[in-house]
Tab-separated table of N, CA, C and O in Angstrom:
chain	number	residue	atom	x	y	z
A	1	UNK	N	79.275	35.537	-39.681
A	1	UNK	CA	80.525	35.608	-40.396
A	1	UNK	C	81.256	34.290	-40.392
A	1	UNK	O	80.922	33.329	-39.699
A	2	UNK	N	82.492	34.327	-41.392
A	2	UNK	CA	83.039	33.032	-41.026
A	2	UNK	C	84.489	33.805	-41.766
A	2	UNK	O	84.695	34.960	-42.139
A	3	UNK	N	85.413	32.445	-41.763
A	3	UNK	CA	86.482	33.355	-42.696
A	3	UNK	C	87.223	32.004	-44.112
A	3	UNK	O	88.064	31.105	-44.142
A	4	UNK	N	86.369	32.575	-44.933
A	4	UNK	CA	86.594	32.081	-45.996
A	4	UNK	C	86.656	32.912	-47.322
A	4	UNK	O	86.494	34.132	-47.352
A	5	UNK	N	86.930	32.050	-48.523
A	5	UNK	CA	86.746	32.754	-50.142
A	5	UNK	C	85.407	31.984	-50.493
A	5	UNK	O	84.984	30.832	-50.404
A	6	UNK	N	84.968	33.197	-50.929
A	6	UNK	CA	83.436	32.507	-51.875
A	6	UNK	C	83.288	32.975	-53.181
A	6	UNK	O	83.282	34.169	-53.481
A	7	UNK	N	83.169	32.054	-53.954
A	7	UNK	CA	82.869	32.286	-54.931
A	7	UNK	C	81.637	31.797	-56.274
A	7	UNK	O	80.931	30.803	-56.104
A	8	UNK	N	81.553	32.508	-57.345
A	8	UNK	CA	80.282	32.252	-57.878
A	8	UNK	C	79.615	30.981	-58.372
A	8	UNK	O	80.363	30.175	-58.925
A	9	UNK	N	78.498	30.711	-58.275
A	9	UNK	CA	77.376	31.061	-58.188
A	9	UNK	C	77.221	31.130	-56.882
A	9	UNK	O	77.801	30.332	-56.146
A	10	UNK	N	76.195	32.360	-56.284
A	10	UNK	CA	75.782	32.184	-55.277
A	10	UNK	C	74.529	31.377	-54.943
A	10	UNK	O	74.227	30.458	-54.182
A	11	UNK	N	73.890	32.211	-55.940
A	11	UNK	CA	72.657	30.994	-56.512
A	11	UNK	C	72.637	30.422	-57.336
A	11	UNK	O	73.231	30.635	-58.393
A	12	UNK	N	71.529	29.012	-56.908
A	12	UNK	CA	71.234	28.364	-57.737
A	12	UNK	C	69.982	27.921	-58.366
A	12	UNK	O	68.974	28.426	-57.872
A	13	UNK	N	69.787	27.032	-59.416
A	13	UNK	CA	68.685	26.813	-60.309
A	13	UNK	C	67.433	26.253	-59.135
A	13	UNK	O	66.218	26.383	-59.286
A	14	UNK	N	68.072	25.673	-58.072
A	14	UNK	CA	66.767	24.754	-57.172
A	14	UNK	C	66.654	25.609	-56.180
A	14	UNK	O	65.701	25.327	-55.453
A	15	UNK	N	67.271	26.585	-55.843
A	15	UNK	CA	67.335	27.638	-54.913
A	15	UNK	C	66.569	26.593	-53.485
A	15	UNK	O	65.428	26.607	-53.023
A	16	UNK	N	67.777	25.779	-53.127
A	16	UNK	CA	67.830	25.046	-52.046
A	16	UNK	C	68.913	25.396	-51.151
A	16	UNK	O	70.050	25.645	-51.553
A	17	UNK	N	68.511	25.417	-49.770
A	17	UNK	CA	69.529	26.796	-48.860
A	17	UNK	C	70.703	26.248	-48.585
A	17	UNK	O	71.435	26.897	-47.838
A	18	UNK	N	71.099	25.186	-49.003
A	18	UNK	CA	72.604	24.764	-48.763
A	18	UNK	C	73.036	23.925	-49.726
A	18	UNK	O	72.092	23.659	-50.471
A	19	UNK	N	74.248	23.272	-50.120
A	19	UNK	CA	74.710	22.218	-50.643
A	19	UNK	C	74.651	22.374	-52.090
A	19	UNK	O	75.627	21.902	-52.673
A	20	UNK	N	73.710	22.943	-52.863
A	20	UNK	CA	73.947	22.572	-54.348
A	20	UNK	C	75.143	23.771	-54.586
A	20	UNK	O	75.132	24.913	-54.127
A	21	UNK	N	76.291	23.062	-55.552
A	21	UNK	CA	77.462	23.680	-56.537
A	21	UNK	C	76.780	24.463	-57.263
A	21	UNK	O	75.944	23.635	-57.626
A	22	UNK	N	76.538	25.210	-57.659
A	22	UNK	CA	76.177	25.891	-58.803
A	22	UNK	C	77.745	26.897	-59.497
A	22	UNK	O	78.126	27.979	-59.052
A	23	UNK	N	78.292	26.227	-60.487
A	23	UNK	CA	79.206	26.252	-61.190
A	23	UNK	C	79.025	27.590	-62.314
A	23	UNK	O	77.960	27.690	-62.924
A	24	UNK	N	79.939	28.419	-62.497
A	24	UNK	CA	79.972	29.071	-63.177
A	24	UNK	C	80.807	28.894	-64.754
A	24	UNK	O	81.923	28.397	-64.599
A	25	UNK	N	80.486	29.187	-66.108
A	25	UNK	CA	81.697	29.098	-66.492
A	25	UNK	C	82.965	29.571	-66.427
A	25	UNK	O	83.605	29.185	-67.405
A	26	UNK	N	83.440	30.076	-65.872
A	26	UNK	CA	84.494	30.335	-65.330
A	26	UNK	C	85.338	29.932	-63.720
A	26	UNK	O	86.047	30.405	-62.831
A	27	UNK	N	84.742	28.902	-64.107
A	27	UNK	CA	84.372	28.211	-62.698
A	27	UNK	C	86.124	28.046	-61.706
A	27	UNK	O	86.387	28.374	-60.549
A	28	UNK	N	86.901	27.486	-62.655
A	28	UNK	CA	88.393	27.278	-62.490
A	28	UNK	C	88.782	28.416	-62.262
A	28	UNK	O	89.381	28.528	-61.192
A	29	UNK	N	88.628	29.688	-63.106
A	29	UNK	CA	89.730	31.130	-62.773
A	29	UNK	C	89.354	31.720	-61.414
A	29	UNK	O	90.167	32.356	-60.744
A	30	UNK	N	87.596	31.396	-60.877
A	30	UNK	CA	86.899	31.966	-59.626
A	30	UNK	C	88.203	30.852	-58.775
A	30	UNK	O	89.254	31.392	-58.431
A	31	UNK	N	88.005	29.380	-58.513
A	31	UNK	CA	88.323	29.362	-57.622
A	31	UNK	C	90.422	28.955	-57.880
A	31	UNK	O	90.930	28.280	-56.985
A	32	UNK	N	90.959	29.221	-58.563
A	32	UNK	CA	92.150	29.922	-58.383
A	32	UNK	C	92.451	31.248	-57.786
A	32	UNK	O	93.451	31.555	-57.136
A	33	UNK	N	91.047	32.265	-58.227
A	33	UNK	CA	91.999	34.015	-57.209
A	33	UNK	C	91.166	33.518	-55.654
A	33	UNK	O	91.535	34.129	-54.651
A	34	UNK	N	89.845	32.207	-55.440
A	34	UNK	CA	89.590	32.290	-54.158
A	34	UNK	C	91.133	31.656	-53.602
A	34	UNK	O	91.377	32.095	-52.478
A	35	UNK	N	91.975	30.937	-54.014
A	35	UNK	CA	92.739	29.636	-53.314
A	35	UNK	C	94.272	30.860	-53.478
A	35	UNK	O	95.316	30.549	-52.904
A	36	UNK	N	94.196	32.083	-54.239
A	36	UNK	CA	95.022	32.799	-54.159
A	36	UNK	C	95.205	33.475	-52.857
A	36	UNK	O	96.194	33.350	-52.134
A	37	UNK	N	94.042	34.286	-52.595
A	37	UNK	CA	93.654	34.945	-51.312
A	37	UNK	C	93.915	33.816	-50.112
A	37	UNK	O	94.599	34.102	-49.130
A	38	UNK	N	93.330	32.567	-50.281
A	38	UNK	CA	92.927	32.131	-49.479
A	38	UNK	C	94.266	31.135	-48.611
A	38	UNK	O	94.404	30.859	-47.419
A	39	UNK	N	95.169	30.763	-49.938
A	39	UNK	CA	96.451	30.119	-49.006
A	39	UNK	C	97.017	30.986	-48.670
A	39	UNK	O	98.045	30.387	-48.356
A	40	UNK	N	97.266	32.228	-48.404
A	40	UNK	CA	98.739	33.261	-47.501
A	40	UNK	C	97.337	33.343	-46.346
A	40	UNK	O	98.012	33.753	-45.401
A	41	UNK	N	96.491	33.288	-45.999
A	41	UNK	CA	95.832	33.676	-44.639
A	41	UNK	C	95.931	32.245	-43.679
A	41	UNK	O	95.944	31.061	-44.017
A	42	UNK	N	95.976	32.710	-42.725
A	42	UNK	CA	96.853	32.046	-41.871
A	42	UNK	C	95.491	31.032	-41.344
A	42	UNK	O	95.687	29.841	-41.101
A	43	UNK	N	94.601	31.437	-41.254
A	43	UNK	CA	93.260	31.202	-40.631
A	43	UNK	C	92.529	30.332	-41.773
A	43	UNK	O	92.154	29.160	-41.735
A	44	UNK	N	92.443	31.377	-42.895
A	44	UNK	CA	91.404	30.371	-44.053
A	44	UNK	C	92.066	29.258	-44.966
A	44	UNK	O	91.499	28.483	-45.736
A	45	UNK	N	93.774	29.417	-44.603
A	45	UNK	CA	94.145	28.673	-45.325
A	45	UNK	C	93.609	26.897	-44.786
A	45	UNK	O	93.670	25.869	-45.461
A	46	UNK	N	93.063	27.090	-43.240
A	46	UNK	CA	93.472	25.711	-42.744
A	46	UNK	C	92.081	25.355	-43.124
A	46	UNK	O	92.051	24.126	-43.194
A	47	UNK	N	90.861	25.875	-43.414
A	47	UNK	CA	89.807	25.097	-43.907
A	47	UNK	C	88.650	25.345	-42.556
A	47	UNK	O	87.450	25.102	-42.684
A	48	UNK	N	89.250	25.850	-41.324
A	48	UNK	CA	88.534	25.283	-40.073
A	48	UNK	C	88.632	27.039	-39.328
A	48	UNK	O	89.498	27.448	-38.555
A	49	UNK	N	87.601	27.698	-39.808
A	49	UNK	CA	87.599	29.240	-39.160
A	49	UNK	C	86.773	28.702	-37.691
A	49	UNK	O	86.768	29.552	-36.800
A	50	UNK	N	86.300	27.793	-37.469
A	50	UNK	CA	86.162	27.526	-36.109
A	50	UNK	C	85.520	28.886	-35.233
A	50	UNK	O	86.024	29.373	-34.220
A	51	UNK	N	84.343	29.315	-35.884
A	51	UNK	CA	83.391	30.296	-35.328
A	51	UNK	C	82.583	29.533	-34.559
A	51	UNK	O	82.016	28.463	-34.782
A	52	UNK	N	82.643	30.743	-32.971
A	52	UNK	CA	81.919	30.341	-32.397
A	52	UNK	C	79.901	29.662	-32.711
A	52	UNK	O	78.930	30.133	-33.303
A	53	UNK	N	80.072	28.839	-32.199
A	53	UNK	CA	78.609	28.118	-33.148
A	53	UNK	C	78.697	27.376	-34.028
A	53	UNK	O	77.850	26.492	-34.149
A	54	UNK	N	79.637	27.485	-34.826
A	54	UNK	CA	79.864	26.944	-36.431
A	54	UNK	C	81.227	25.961	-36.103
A	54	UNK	O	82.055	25.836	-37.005
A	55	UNK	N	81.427	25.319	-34.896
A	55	UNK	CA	83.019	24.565	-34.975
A	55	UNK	C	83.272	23.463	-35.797
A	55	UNK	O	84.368	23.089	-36.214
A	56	UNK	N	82.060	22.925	-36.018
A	56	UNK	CA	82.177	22.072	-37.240
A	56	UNK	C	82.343	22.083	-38.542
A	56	UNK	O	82.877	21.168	-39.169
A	57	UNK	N	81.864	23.194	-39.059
A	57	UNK	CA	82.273	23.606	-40.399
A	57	UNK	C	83.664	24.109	-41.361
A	57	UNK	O	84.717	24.577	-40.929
A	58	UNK	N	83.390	23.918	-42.388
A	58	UNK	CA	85.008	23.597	-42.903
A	58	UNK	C	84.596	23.765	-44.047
A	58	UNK	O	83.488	23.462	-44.490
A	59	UNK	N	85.740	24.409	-44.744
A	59	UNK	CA	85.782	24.786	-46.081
A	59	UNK	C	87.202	24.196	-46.860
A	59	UNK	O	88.283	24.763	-46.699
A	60	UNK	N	87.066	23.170	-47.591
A	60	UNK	CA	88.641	22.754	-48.034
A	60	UNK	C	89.354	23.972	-48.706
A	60	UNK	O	88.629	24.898	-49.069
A	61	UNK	N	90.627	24.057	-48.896
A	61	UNK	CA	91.447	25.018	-48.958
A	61	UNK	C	91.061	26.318	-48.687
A	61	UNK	O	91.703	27.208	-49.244
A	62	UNK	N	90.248	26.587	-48.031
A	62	UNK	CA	89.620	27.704	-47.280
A	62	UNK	C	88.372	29.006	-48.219
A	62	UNK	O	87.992	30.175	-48.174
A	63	UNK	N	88.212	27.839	-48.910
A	63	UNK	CA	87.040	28.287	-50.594
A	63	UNK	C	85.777	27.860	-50.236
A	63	UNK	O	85.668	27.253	-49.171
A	64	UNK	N	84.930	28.033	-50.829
A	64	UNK	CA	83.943	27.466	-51.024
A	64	UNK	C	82.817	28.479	-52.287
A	64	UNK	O	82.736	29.698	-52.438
A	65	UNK	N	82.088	27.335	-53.012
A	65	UNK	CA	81.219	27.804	-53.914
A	65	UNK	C	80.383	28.332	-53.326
A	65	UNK	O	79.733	27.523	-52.665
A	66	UNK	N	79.817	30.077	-53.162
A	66	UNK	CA	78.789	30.426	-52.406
A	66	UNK	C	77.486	29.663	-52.298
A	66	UNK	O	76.880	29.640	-51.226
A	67	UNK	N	76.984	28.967	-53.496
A	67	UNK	CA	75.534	28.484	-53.588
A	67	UNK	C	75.608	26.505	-52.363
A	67	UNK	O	74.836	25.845	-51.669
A	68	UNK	N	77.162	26.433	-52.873
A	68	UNK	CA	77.586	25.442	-51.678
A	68	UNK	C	76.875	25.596	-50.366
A	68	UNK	O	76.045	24.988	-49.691
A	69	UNK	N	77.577	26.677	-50.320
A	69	UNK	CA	77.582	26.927	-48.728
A	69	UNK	C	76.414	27.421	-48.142
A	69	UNK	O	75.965	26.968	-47.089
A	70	UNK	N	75.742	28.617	-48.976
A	70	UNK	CA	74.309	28.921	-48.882
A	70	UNK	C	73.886	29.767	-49.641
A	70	UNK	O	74.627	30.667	-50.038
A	71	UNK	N	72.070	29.636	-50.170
A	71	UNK	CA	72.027	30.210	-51.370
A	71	UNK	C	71.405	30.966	-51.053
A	71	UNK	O	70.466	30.969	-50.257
A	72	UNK	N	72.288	32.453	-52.213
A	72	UNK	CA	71.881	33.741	-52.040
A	72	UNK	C	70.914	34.050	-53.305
A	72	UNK	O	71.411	33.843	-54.412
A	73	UNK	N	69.654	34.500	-53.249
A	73	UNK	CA	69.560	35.081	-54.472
A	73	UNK	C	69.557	36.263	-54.634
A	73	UNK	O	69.342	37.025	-53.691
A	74	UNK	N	69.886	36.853	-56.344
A	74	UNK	CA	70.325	38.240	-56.024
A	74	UNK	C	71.054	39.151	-55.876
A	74	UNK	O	70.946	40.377	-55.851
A	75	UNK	N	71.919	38.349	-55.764
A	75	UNK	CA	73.313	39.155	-54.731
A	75	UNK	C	74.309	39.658	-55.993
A	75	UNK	O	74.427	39.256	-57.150
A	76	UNK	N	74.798	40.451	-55.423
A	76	UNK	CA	75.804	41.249	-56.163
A	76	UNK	C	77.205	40.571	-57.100
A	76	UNK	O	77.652	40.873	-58.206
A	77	UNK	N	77.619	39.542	-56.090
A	77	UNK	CA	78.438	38.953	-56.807
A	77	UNK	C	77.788	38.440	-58.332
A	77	UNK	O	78.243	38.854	-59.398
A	78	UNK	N	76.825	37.621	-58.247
A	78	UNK	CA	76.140	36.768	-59.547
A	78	UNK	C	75.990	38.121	-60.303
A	78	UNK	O	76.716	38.334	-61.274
A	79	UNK	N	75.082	39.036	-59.900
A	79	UNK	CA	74.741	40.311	-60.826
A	79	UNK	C	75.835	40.633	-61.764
A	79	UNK	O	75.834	40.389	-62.971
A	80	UNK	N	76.810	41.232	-61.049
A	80	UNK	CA	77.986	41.804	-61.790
A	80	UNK	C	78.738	41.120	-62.805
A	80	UNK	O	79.308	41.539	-63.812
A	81	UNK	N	78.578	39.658	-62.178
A	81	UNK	CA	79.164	38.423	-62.930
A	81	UNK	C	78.371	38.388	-64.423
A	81	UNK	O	78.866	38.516	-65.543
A	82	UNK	N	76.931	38.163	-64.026
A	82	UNK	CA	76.343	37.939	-65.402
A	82	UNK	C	76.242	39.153	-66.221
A	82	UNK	O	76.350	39.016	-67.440
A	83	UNK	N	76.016	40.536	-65.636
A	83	UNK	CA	75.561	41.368	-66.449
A	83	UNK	C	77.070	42.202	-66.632
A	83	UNK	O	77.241	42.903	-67.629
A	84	UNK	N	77.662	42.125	-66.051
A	84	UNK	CA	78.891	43.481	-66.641
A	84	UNK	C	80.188	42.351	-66.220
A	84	UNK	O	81.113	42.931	-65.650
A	85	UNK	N	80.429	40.649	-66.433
A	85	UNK	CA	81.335	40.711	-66.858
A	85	UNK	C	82.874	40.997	-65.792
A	85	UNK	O	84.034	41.203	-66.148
A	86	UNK	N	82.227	40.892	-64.316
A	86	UNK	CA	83.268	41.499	-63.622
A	86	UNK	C	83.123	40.348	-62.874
A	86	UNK	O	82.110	39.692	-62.631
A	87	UNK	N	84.642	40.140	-62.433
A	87	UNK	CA	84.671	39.202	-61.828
A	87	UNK	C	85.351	38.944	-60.516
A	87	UNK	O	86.578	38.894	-60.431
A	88	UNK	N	84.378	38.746	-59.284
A	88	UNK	CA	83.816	38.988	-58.067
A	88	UNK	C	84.318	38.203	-57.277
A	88	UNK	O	84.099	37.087	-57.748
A	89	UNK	N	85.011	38.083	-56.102
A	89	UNK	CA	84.606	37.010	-55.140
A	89	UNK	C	84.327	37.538	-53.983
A	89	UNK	O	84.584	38.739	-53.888
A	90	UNK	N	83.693	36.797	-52.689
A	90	UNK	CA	83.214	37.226	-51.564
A	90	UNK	C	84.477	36.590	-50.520
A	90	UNK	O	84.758	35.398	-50.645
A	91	UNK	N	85.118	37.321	-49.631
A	91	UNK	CA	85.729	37.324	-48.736
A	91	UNK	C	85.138	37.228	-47.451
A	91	UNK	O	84.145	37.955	-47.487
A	92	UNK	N	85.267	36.572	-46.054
A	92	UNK	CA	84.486	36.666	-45.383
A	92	UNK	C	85.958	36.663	-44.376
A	92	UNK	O	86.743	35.763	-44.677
A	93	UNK	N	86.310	37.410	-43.439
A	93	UNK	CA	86.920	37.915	-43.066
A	93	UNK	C	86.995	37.506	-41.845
A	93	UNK	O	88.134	37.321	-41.416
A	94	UNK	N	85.852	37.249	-40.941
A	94	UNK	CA	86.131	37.216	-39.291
A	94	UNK	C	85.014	36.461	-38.940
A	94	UNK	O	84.318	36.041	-39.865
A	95	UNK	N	84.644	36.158	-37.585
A	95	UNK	CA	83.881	35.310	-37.612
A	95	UNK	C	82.895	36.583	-37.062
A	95	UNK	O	81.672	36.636	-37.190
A	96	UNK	N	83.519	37.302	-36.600
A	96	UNK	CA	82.538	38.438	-35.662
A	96	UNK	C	82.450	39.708	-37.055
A	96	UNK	O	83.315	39.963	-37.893
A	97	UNK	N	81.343	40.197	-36.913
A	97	UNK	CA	80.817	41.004	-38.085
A	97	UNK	C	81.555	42.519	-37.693
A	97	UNK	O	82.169	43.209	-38.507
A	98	UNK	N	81.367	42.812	-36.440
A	98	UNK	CA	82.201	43.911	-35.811
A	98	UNK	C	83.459	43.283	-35.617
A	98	UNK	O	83.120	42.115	-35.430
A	99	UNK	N	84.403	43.311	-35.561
A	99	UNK	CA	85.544	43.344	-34.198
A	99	UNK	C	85.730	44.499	-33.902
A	99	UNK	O	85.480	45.609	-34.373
A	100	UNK	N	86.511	43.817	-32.508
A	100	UNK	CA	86.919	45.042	-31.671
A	100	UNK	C	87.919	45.818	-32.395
A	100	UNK	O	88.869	45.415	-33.065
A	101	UNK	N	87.506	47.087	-32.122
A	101	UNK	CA	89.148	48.378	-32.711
A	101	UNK	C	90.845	47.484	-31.886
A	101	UNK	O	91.999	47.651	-32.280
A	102	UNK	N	90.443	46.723	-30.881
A	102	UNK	CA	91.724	46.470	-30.286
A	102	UNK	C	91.977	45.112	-31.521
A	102	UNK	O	93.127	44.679	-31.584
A	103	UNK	N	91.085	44.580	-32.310
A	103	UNK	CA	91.507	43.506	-33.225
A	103	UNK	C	92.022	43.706	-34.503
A	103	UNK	O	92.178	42.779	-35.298
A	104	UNK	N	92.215	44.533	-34.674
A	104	UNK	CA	92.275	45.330	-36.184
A	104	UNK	C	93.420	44.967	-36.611
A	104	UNK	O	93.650	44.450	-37.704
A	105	UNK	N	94.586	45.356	-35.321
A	105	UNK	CA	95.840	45.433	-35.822
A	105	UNK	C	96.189	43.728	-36.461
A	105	UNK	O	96.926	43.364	-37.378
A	106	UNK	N	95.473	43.098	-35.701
A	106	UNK	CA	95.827	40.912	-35.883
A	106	UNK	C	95.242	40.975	-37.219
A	106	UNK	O	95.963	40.676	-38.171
A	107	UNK	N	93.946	41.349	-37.431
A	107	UNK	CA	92.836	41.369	-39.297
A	107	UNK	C	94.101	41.541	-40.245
A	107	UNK	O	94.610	40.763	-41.053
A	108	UNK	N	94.402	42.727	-39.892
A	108	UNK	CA	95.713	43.375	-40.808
A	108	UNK	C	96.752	42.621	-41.082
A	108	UNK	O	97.249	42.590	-42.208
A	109	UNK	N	97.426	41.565	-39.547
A	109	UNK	CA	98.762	40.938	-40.074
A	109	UNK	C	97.712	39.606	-41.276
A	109	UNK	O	98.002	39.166	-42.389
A	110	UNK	N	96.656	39.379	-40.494
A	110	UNK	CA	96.153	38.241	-41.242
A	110	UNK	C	95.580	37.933	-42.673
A	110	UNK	O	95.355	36.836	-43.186
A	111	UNK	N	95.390	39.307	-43.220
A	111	UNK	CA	95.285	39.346	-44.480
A	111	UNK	C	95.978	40.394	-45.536
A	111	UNK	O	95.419	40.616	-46.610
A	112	UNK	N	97.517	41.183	-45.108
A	112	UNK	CA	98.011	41.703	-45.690
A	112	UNK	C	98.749	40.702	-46.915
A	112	UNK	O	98.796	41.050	-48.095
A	113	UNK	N	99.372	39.253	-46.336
A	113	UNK	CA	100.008	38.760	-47.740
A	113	UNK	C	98.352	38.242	-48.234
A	113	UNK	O	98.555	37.768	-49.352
A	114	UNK	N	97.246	38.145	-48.018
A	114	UNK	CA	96.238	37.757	-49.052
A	114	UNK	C	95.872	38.232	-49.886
A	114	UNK	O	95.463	37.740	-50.938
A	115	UNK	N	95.989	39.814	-49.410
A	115	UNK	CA	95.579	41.029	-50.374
A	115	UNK	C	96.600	40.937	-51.509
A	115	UNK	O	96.240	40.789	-52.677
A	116	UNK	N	98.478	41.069	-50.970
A	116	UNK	CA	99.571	41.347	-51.957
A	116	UNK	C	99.153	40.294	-52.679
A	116	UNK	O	99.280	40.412	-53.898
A	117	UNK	N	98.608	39.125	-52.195
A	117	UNK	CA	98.613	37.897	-53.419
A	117	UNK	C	97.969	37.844	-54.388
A	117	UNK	O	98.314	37.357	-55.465
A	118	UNK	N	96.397	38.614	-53.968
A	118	UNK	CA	95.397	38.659	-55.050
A	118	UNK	C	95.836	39.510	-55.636
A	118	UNK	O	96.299	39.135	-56.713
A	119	UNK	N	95.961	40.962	-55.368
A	119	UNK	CA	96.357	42.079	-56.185
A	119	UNK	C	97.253	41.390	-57.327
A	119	UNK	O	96.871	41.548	-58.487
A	120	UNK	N	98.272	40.730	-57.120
A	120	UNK	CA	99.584	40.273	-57.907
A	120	UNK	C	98.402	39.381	-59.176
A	120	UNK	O	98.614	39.574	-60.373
A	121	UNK	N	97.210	38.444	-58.730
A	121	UNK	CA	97.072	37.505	-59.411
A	121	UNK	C	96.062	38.550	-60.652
A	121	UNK	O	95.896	38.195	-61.819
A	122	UNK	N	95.486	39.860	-60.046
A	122	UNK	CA	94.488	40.385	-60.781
A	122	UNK	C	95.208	40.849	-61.557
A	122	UNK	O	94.760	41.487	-62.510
């Protein structure tokens, strides 16, 4: 896990496991609702989710192009995107895939204005 906005393409044309952009046309409106979500969170806004293992990694304004970061092929986001037109982004929420039931209540303060923000922008 990590805690960022991702958005489309996940894959790409060289289907190389990190680093290539693969740009969508709609490339600007994806990463405006990611940078929507992504500045009210307190965590992804700073770029640095600082998961254990991963302390080096960084996402500027707390976005990143999925095929950037790593390439998926397949995946649901691109699907929906190309074939029905819907338009997707991937949230990544925590660094831990579980948290604890005692963490829930912190998840909640940490992404309630992200949610009011996107909702507002959709």
């Amino acid at each position: 896990g990590s805690v960022v906005a991702s958005y489309p393409y996940d894959d790409s044309p060289t289907h190389r496991l990190t680093g290539v952009y693969s740009k969508s046309a709609d490339d600007e409106v994806f990463k405006y609702l990611a940078k929507a979500y992504a500045s009210h969170h307190p965590i992804m806004r700073t770029g640095k989710p600082n998961c254990p293992g991963e302390e080096g990694e960084t996402f500027p304004d707390g976005i990143t192009n999925g095929a950037q970061w790593y390439d998926v092929e397949g995946g649901m986001q691109d699907y929906n995107y190309v074939w029905a037109n819907c338009f997707e982004i991937t949230l990544e929420l925590s660094c831990c895939k579980y948290p604890a039931t005692s963490e829930l209540p912190k998840e909640w303060e940490n992404n309630r204005e992200s949610l009011l923000a996107f909702i507002e922008k959709v």
